[in-house]
PDB file of C-alpha atoms and ligand atoms in Angstrom:
ATOM      1  CA  UNK A   1      -8.267  23.524 -40.649  1.00 56.00           C
ATOM      2  CA  UNK A   2      -6.093  21.503 -42.999  1.00 57.00           C
ATOM      3  CA  UNK A   3      -8.458  21.508 -45.995  1.00 82.00           C
ATOM      4  CA  UNK A   4     -11.873  19.982 -46.554  1.00 95.00           C
ATOM      5  CA  UNK A   5     -12.107  16.696 -48.459  1.00 97.00           C
ATOM      6  CA  UNK A   6     -15.377  15.777 -50.162  1.00 98.00           C
ATOM      7  CA  UNK A   7     -15.195  12.094 -51.037  1.00 98.00           C
ATOM      8  CA  UNK A   8     -17.891  10.524 -53.219  1.00 98.00           C
ATOM      9  CA  UNK A   9     -18.693   6.792 -53.289  1.00 98.00           C
ATOM     10  CA  UNK A  10     -21.041   5.008 -55.696  1.00 97.00           C
ATOM     11  CA  UNK A  11     -23.224   3.896 -52.766  1.00 97.00           C
ATOM     12  CA  UNK A  12     -23.257   3.221 -49.018  1.00 97.00           C
ATOM     13  CA  UNK A  13     -21.886  -0.252 -49.724  1.00 96.00           C
ATOM     14  CA  UNK A  14     -18.563   1.288 -50.825  1.00 97.00           C
ATOM     15  CA  UNK A  15     -18.662   4.206 -48.358  1.00 97.00           C
ATOM     16  CA  UNK A  16     -19.008   1.964 -45.277  1.00 97.00           C
ATOM     17  CA  UNK A  17     -15.671   0.089 -45.498  1.00 96.00           C
ATOM     18  CA  UNK A  18     -13.807   3.367 -46.215  1.00 97.00           C
ATOM     19  CA  UNK A  19     -15.390   4.986 -43.168  1.00 97.00           C
ATOM     20  CA  UNK A  20     -14.357   2.011 -41.018  1.00 97.00           C
ATOM     21  CA  UNK A  21     -10.809   2.200 -42.427  1.00 96.00           C
ATOM     22  CA  UNK A  22     -10.668   5.943 -41.658  1.00 97.00           C
ATOM     23  CA  UNK A  23     -11.813   5.399 -38.065  1.00 97.00           C
ATOM     24  CA  UNK A  24      -9.363   2.571 -37.590  1.00 96.00           C
ATOM     25  CA  UNK A  25      -6.428   4.555 -39.041  1.00 95.00           C
ATOM     26  CA  UNK A  26      -7.113   7.592 -36.846  1.00 96.00           C
ATOM     27  CA  UNK A  27      -7.474   5.294 -33.818  1.00 96.00           C
ATOM     28  CA  UNK A  28      -4.101   3.737 -34.601  1.00 95.00           C
ATOM     29  CA  UNK A  29      -2.555   7.215 -34.935  1.00 94.00           C
ATOM     30  CA  UNK A  30      -4.017   8.444 -31.615  1.00 95.00           C
ATOM     31  CA  UNK A  31      -3.013   5.263 -29.770  1.00 96.00           C
ATOM     32  CA  UNK A  32       0.521   5.313 -31.144  1.00 94.00           C
ATOM     33  CA  UNK A  33       1.293   8.220 -28.811  1.00 90.00           C
ATOM     34  CA  UNK A  34      -0.083   6.312 -25.783  1.00 88.00           C
ATOM     35  CA  UNK A  35      -3.330   7.099 -23.981  1.00 88.00           C
ATOM     36  CA  UNK A  36      -6.708   6.617 -25.584  1.00 92.00           C
ATOM     37  CA  UNK A  37      -8.671   7.331 -28.771  1.00 96.00           C
ATOM     38  CA  UNK A  38     -11.634   9.603 -28.120  1.00 96.00           C
ATOM     39  CA  UNK A  39     -14.405   9.123 -30.660  1.00 96.00           C
ATOM     40  CA  UNK A  40     -17.665  11.070 -30.813  1.00 96.00           C
ATOM     41  CA  UNK A  41     -20.582   9.261 -32.436  1.00 89.00           C
ATOM     42  CA  UNK A  42     -23.809  10.619 -33.919  1.00 85.00           C
ATOM     43  CA  UNK A  43     -27.120   8.805 -34.272  1.00 81.00           C
ATOM     44  CA  UNK A  44     -29.325   8.429 -37.338  1.00 78.00           C
ATOM     45  CA  UNK A  45     -28.253   6.473 -40.391  1.00 86.00           C
ATOM     46  CA  UNK A  46     -24.636   6.355 -39.203  1.00 86.00           C
ATOM     47  CA  UNK A  47     -25.467   3.745 -36.563  1.00 82.00           C
ATOM     48  CA  UNK A  48     -26.310   0.970 -39.010  1.00 83.00           C
ATOM     49  CA  UNK A  49     -23.268   1.751 -41.204  1.00 92.00           C
ATOM     50  CA  UNK A  50     -20.905   1.520 -38.224  1.00 88.00           C
ATOM     51  CA  UNK A  51     -22.715  -1.511 -36.782  1.00 86.00           C
ATOM     52  CA  UNK A  52     -22.076  -3.377 -40.031  1.00 91.00           C
ATOM     53  CA  UNK A  53     -18.602  -2.156 -40.957  1.00 93.00           C
ATOM     54  CA  UNK A  54     -16.605  -1.676 -37.725  1.00 91.00           C
ATOM     55  CA  UNK A  55     -16.869  -5.321 -36.571  1.00 89.00           C
ATOM     56  CA  UNK A  56     -15.578  -6.313 -40.037  1.00 92.00           C
ATOM     57  CA  UNK A  57     -12.233  -4.517 -39.541  1.00 92.00           C
ATOM     58  CA  UNK A  58      -9.626  -7.252 -38.946  1.00 91.00           C
ATOM     59  CA  UNK A  59      -8.221  -7.403 -35.365  1.00 88.00           C
ATOM     60  CA  UNK A  60      -9.781  -4.092 -34.300  1.00 89.00           C
ATOM     61  CA  UNK A  61      -8.976  -3.478 -30.626  1.00 90.00           C
ATOM     62  CA  UNK A  62     -11.392  -0.972 -29.070  1.00 90.00           C
ATOM     63  CA  UNK A  63     -10.193  -1.485 -25.492  1.00 92.00           C
ATOM     64  CA  UNK A  64      -8.563   1.951 -25.339  1.00 94.00           C
ATOM     65  CA  UNK A  65     -11.333   3.819 -27.138  1.00 93.00           C
ATOM     66  CA  UNK A  66     -13.271   6.440 -25.226  1.00 91.00           C
ATOM     67  CA  UNK A  67     -16.677   6.761 -26.862  1.00 88.00           C
ATOM     68  CA  UNK A  68     -18.843   9.848 -26.469  1.00 88.00           C
ATOM     69  CA  UNK A  69     -22.052  10.936 -28.155  1.00 88.00           C
ATOM     70  CA  UNK A  70     -22.317  14.050 -30.304  1.00 93.00           C
ATOM     71  CA  UNK A  71     -25.956  14.389 -29.302  1.00 88.00           C
ATOM     72  CA  UNK A  72     -28.539  12.496 -27.309  1.00 82.00           C
ATOM     73  CA  UNK A  73     -32.132  12.597 -26.185  1.00 74.00           C
ATOM     74  CA  UNK A  74     -32.530  14.168 -22.756  1.00 78.00           C
ATOM     75  CA  UNK A  75     -32.657  11.629 -19.915  1.00 74.00           C
ATOM     76  CA  UNK A  76     -31.738  12.081 -16.208  1.00 74.00           C
ATOM     77  CA  UNK A  77     -28.046  11.539 -15.356  1.00 66.00           C
ATOM     78  CA  UNK A  78     -29.139   8.641 -13.145  1.00 68.00           C
ATOM     79  CA  UNK A  79     -30.704   6.876 -16.126  1.00 67.00           C
ATOM     80  CA  UNK A  80     -28.646   3.871 -17.286  1.00 59.00           C
ATOM     81  CA  UNK A  81     -28.947   5.265 -20.808  1.00 58.00           C
ATOM     82  CA  UNK A  82     -27.237   8.545 -19.799  1.00 55.00           C
ATOM     83  CA  UNK A  83     -23.986   9.390 -21.564  1.00 52.00           C
ATOM     84  CA  UNK A  84     -22.910  11.641 -18.700  1.00 54.00           C
ATOM     85  CA  UNK A  85     -20.604   9.001 -17.219  1.00 45.00           C
ATOM     86  CA  UNK A  86     -18.631   8.847 -20.446  1.00 45.00           C
ATOM     87  CA  UNK A  87     -18.181  12.604 -20.602  1.00 46.00           C
ATOM     88  CA  UNK A  88     -16.964  12.758 -16.961  1.00 52.00           C
ATOM     89  CA  UNK A  89     -13.550  11.657 -18.293  1.00 77.00           C
ATOM     90  CA  UNK A  90     -13.257  15.101 -19.867  1.00 55.00           C
ATOM     91  CA  UNK A  91     -13.939  16.856 -16.548  1.00 52.00           C
ATOM     92  CA  UNK A  92     -11.121  19.382 -16.921  1.00 59.00           C
ATOM     93  CA  UNK A  93     -13.213  22.531 -17.102  1.00 67.00           C
ATOM     94  CA  UNK A  94     -11.879  23.113 -20.594  1.00 78.00           C
ATOM     95  CA  UNK A  95     -13.302  22.326 -24.023  1.00 85.00           C
ATOM     96  CA  UNK A  96     -12.676  18.625 -24.722  1.00 85.00           C
ATOM     97  CA  UNK A  97     -10.596  17.793 -27.779  1.00 91.00           C
ATOM     98  CA  UNK A  98     -11.935  14.655 -29.455  1.00 95.00           C
ATOM     99  CA  UNK A  99      -9.603  12.718 -31.734  1.00 95.00           C
ATOM    100  CA  UNK A 100     -12.500  12.100 -34.091  1.00 96.00           C
ATOM    101  CA  UNK A 101     -16.173  13.036 -34.424  1.00 97.00           C
ATOM    102  CA  UNK A 102     -18.532  11.199 -36.773  1.00 97.00           C
ATOM    103  CA  UNK A 103     -21.407  13.485 -37.705  1.00 98.00           C
ATOM    104  CA  UNK A 104     -24.580  13.209 -39.738  1.00 97.00           C
ATOM    105  CA  UNK A 105     -26.578  15.989 -41.342  1.00 97.00           C
ATOM    106  CA  UNK A 106     -30.378  16.186 -41.497  1.00 96.00           C
ATOM    107  CA  UNK A 107     -32.253  17.445 -44.569  1.00 95.00           C
ATOM    108  CA  UNK A 108     -32.638  20.841 -42.845  1.00 95.00           C
ATOM    109  CA  UNK A 109     -28.854  21.163 -42.420  1.00 96.00           C
ATOM    110  CA  UNK A 110     -28.837  20.263 -38.726  1.00 96.00           C
ATOM    111  CA  UNK A 111     -25.921  18.379 -37.276  1.00 97.00           C
ATOM    112  CA  UNK A 112     -25.613  16.918 -33.773  1.00 95.00           C
ATOM    113  CA  UNK A 113     -28.848  18.450 -32.390  1.00 93.00           C
ATOM    114  CA  UNK A 114     -28.007  21.923 -33.672  1.00 94.00           C
ATOM    115  CA  UNK A 115     -31.120  22.780 -35.647  1.00 94.00           C
ATOM    116  CA  UNK A 116     -31.541  25.978 -37.682  1.00 93.00           C
ATOM    117  CA  UNK A 117     -33.741  28.519 -35.867  1.00 88.00           C
ATOM    118  CA  UNK A 118     -34.887  25.993 -33.307  1.00 83.00           C
ATOM    119  CA  UNK A 119     -34.826  26.091 -29.484  1.00 77.00           C
ATOM    120  CA  UNK A 120     -32.963  23.161 -27.920  1.00 71.00           C
ATOM    121  CA  UNK A 121     -35.632  21.783 -25.615  1.00 72.00           C
ATOM    122  CA  UNK A 122     -35.446  18.009 -25.355  1.00 79.00           C
ATOM    123  CA  UNK A 123     -32.029  17.247 -26.694  1.00 82.00           C
ATOM    124  CA  UNK A 124     -28.500  17.459 -25.361  1.00 85.00           C
ATOM    125  CA  UNK A 125     -25.837  18.145 -27.904  1.00 92.00           C
ATOM    126  CA  UNK A 126     -22.246  19.055 -28.507  1.00 93.00           C
ATOM    127  CA  UNK A 127     -22.013  22.626 -29.678  1.00 93.00           C
ATOM    128  CA  UNK A 128     -19.677  24.245 -32.180  1.00 96.00           C
ATOM    129  CA  UNK A 129     -16.773  25.114 -29.826  1.00 95.00           C
ATOM    130  CA  UNK A 130     -16.346  21.393 -29.046  1.00 96.00           C
ATOM    131  CA  UNK A 131     -17.018  20.200 -32.596  1.00 97.00           C
ATOM    132  CA  UNK A 132     -14.495  22.628 -34.050  1.00 97.00           C
ATOM    133  CA  UNK A 133     -11.845  21.705 -31.473  1.00 97.00           C
ATOM    134  CA  UNK A 134     -11.735  18.080 -32.720  1.00 97.00           C
ATOM    135  CA  UNK A 135      -8.694  16.645 -34.482  1.00 96.00           C
ATOM    136  CA  UNK A 136     -10.773  15.026 -37.202  1.00 98.00           C
ATOM    137  CA  UNK A 137     -14.434  15.532 -38.123  1.00 98.00           C
ATOM    138  CA  UNK A 138     -16.161  13.192 -40.571  1.00 98.00           C
ATOM    139  CA  UNK A 139     -19.641  13.843 -41.958  1.00 98.00           C
ATOM    140  CA  UNK A 140     -21.447  10.856 -43.438  1.00 98.00           C
ATOM    141  CA  UNK A 141     -24.327  11.922 -45.657  1.00 98.00           C
ATOM    142  CA  UNK A 142     -26.098   9.589 -48.049  1.00 98.00           C
ATOM    143  CA  UNK A 143     -29.189   9.441 -50.211  1.00 97.00           C
ATOM    144  CA  UNK A 144     -30.828  11.747 -52.743  1.00 97.00           C
ATOM    145  CA  UNK A 145     -32.868  13.545 -50.069  1.00 97.00           C
ATOM    146  CA  UNK A 146     -29.602  15.158 -48.884  1.00 97.00           C
ATOM    147  CA  UNK A 147     -28.605  16.525 -52.328  1.00 98.00           C
ATOM    148  CA  UNK A 148     -30.138  20.049 -52.053  1.00 97.00           C
ATOM    149  CA  UNK A 149     -28.918  20.714 -48.515  1.00 97.00           C
ATOM    150  CA  UNK A 150     -25.488  19.244 -49.240  1.00 97.00           C
ATOM    151  CA  UNK A 151     -25.109  21.701 -52.109  1.00 97.00           C
ATOM    152  CA  UNK A 152     -26.186  24.584 -49.887  1.00 97.00           C
ATOM    153  CA  UNK A 153     -23.828  23.582 -47.069  1.00 97.00           C
ATOM    154  CA  UNK A 154     -20.773  22.902 -49.249  1.00 97.00           C
ATOM    155  CA  UNK A 155     -21.229  25.508 -51.967  1.00 96.00           C
ATOM    156  CA  UNK A 156     -23.249  28.241 -50.244  1.00 93.00           C
ATOM    157  CA  UNK A 157     -26.695  29.638 -50.821  1.00 82.00           C
ATOM    158  CA  UNK A 158     -29.213  32.245 -49.762  1.00 86.00           C
ATOM    159  CA  UNK A 159     -29.681  33.168 -46.111  1.00 88.00           C
ATOM    160  CA  UNK A 160     -27.691  32.447 -42.973  1.00 91.00           C
ATOM    161  CA  UNK A 161     -25.290  29.498 -42.920  1.00 94.00           C
ATOM    162  CA  UNK A 162     -26.854  26.227 -41.777  1.00 97.00           C
ATOM    163  CA  UNK A 163     -25.402  24.552 -38.662  1.00 97.00           C
ATOM    164  CA  UNK A 164     -23.540  21.892 -40.690  1.00 98.00           C
ATOM    165  CA  UNK A 165     -21.854  24.651 -42.710  1.00 97.00           C
ATOM    166  CA  UNK A 166     -20.425  26.111 -39.505  1.00 97.00           C
ATOM    167  CA  UNK A 167     -18.378  22.987 -38.827  1.00 98.00           C
ATOM    168  CA  UNK A 168     -14.758  23.905 -39.612  1.00 97.00           C
ATOM    169  CA  UNK A 169     -12.239  22.306 -37.227  1.00 97.00           C
ATOM    170  CA  UNK A 170      -9.713  24.947 -36.203  1.00 96.00           C
ATOM    171  CA  UNK A 171      -6.711  22.646 -36.499  1.00 94.00           C
ATOM    172  CA  UNK A 172      -8.137  19.312 -37.551  1.00 95.00           C
ATOM    173  CA  UNK A 173      -9.221  17.488 -40.676  1.00 97.00           C
ATOM    174  CA  UNK A 174     -12.706  17.730 -42.191  1.00 98.00           C
ATOM    175  CA  UNK A 175     -14.109  14.944 -44.376  1.00 98.00           C
ATOM    176  CA  UNK A 176     -17.471  14.703 -46.100  1.00 98.00           C
ATOM    177  CA  UNK A 177     -18.133  11.084 -47.086  1.00 98.00           C
ATOM    178  CA  UNK A 178     -21.139  11.038 -49.398  1.00 98.00           C
ATOM    179  CA  UNK A 179     -22.692   8.744 -51.990  1.00 98.00           C
ATOM    180  CA  UNK A 180     -23.487   9.638 -55.614  1.00 98.00           C
ATOM    181  CA  UNK A 181     -27.188  10.407 -54.998  1.00 98.00           C
ATOM    182  CA  UNK A 182     -26.275  12.903 -52.238  1.00 98.00           C
ATOM    183  CA  UNK A 183     -23.515  14.427 -54.413  1.00 98.00           C
ATOM    184  CA  UNK A 184     -25.756  14.763 -57.502  1.00 98.00           C
ATOM    185  CA  UNK A 185     -25.956  18.590 -57.402  1.00 97.00           C
ATOM    186  CA  UNK A 186     -22.357  19.338 -56.378  1.00 97.00           C
ATOM    187  CA  UNK A 187     -19.980  21.139 -58.718  1.00 96.00           C
ATOM    188  CA  UNK A 188     -17.074  21.854 -56.354  1.00 90.00           C
ATOM    189  CA  UNK A 189     -13.927  19.764 -56.045  1.00 91.00           C
ATOM    190  CA  UNK A 190     -14.579  16.127 -55.137  1.00 96.00           C
ATOM    191  CA  UNK A 191     -12.581  12.922 -54.883  1.00 97.00           C
ATOM    192  CA  UNK A 192     -13.809   9.614 -56.298  1.00 97.00           C
ATOM    193  CA  UNK A 193     -11.510   6.984 -54.823  1.00 95.00           C
ATOM    194  CA  UNK A 194     -11.072   3.606 -56.446  1.00 91.00           C
ATOM    195  CA  UNK A 195     -12.037   0.414 -54.630  1.00 88.00           C
ATOM    196  CA  UNK A 196      -9.979  -0.153 -51.474  1.00 84.00           C
ATOM    197  CA  UNK A 197      -8.261   3.264 -51.597  1.00 89.00           C
ATOM    198  CA  UNK A 198      -7.225   4.558 -48.168  1.00 91.00           C
ATOM    199  CA  UNK A 199      -8.400   8.007 -47.066  1.00 92.00           C
TER     200      UNK A 199
HETATM  201  O1  LIG B 201     -31.601  13.810 -35.523  1.00 89.57           O
HETATM  202  C1  LIG B 201     -30.533  13.360 -35.870  1.00 89.57           C
HETATM  203  O2  LIG B 201     -30.222  13.330 -37.213  1.00 89.57           O
HETATM  204  C2  LIG B 201     -28.875  13.476 -37.653  1.00 89.57           C
HETATM  205  C3  LIG B 201     -28.837  13.034 -39.122  1.00 89.57           C
HETATM  206  O3  LIG B 201     -29.311  11.690 -39.208  1.00 89.57           O
HETATM  207  P1  LIG B 201     -29.436  10.924 -40.611  1.00 89.57           P
HETATM  208  O4  LIG B 201     -30.230   9.667 -40.291  1.00 89.57           O
HETATM  209  O5  LIG B 201     -30.167  11.832 -41.551  1.00 89.57           O
HETATM  210  O6  LIG B 201     -28.045  10.615 -41.067  1.00 89.57           O
HETATM  211  C4  LIG B 201     -27.922  12.685 -36.766  1.00 89.57           C
HETATM  212  O7  LIG B 201     -26.576  12.950 -37.139  1.00 89.57           O
HETATM  213  C5  LIG B 201     -28.147  13.070 -35.302  1.00 89.57           C
HETATM  214  O8  LIG B 201     -27.280  12.335 -34.440  1.00 89.57           O
HETATM  215  C6  LIG B 201     -29.585  12.758 -34.909  1.00 89.57           C
HETATM  216  O9  LIG B 201     -29.870  13.192 -33.587  1.00 89.57           O
END
């Protein structure tokens, strides 16, 4: 891993455009070597941020993007909502290497559908070998309800490590994009970029 970056924004309004810029810059980098840009998306609050900010990126060309889902509710492969078809592109028998994964974190420290001490019954999810093989992993975590768990995940605490704390890409980048309410209890090193700064 090339170092974790915890980046704090005043609010989601400032975080959103920076997230879109980060996605677009990593897409440009992946596409500059030919081929495609493989992007893993999570659900939850991330969906509305991306839905608002990605279409606002000037001349964004997604035609060579390969989109996968970091987790999903369990439906049959024949269901039109199934993500299986998208993952078939990675049918190499080896762990897929995503160019970028966008992750959320629940208040219990779960990420993807990796819950602490919980059997995976009705979810399908990426697991840590795939998450930690990615080239770039970006957590987006906002709101005061995330403050206690964010502190535990980033700065440690009692008991076993929560799933989100086990995300550490072996060779890739790791970003935590958070807003001030979520960062309220943090004391470790953080960046506070000025308006329009590129990540
Ligand atoms: O259950 C889920 O929650 C997490 C976190 O969502 P958030 O709304 O608290 O940001 C999400 O990343 C995951 O995809 C979803 O299945």
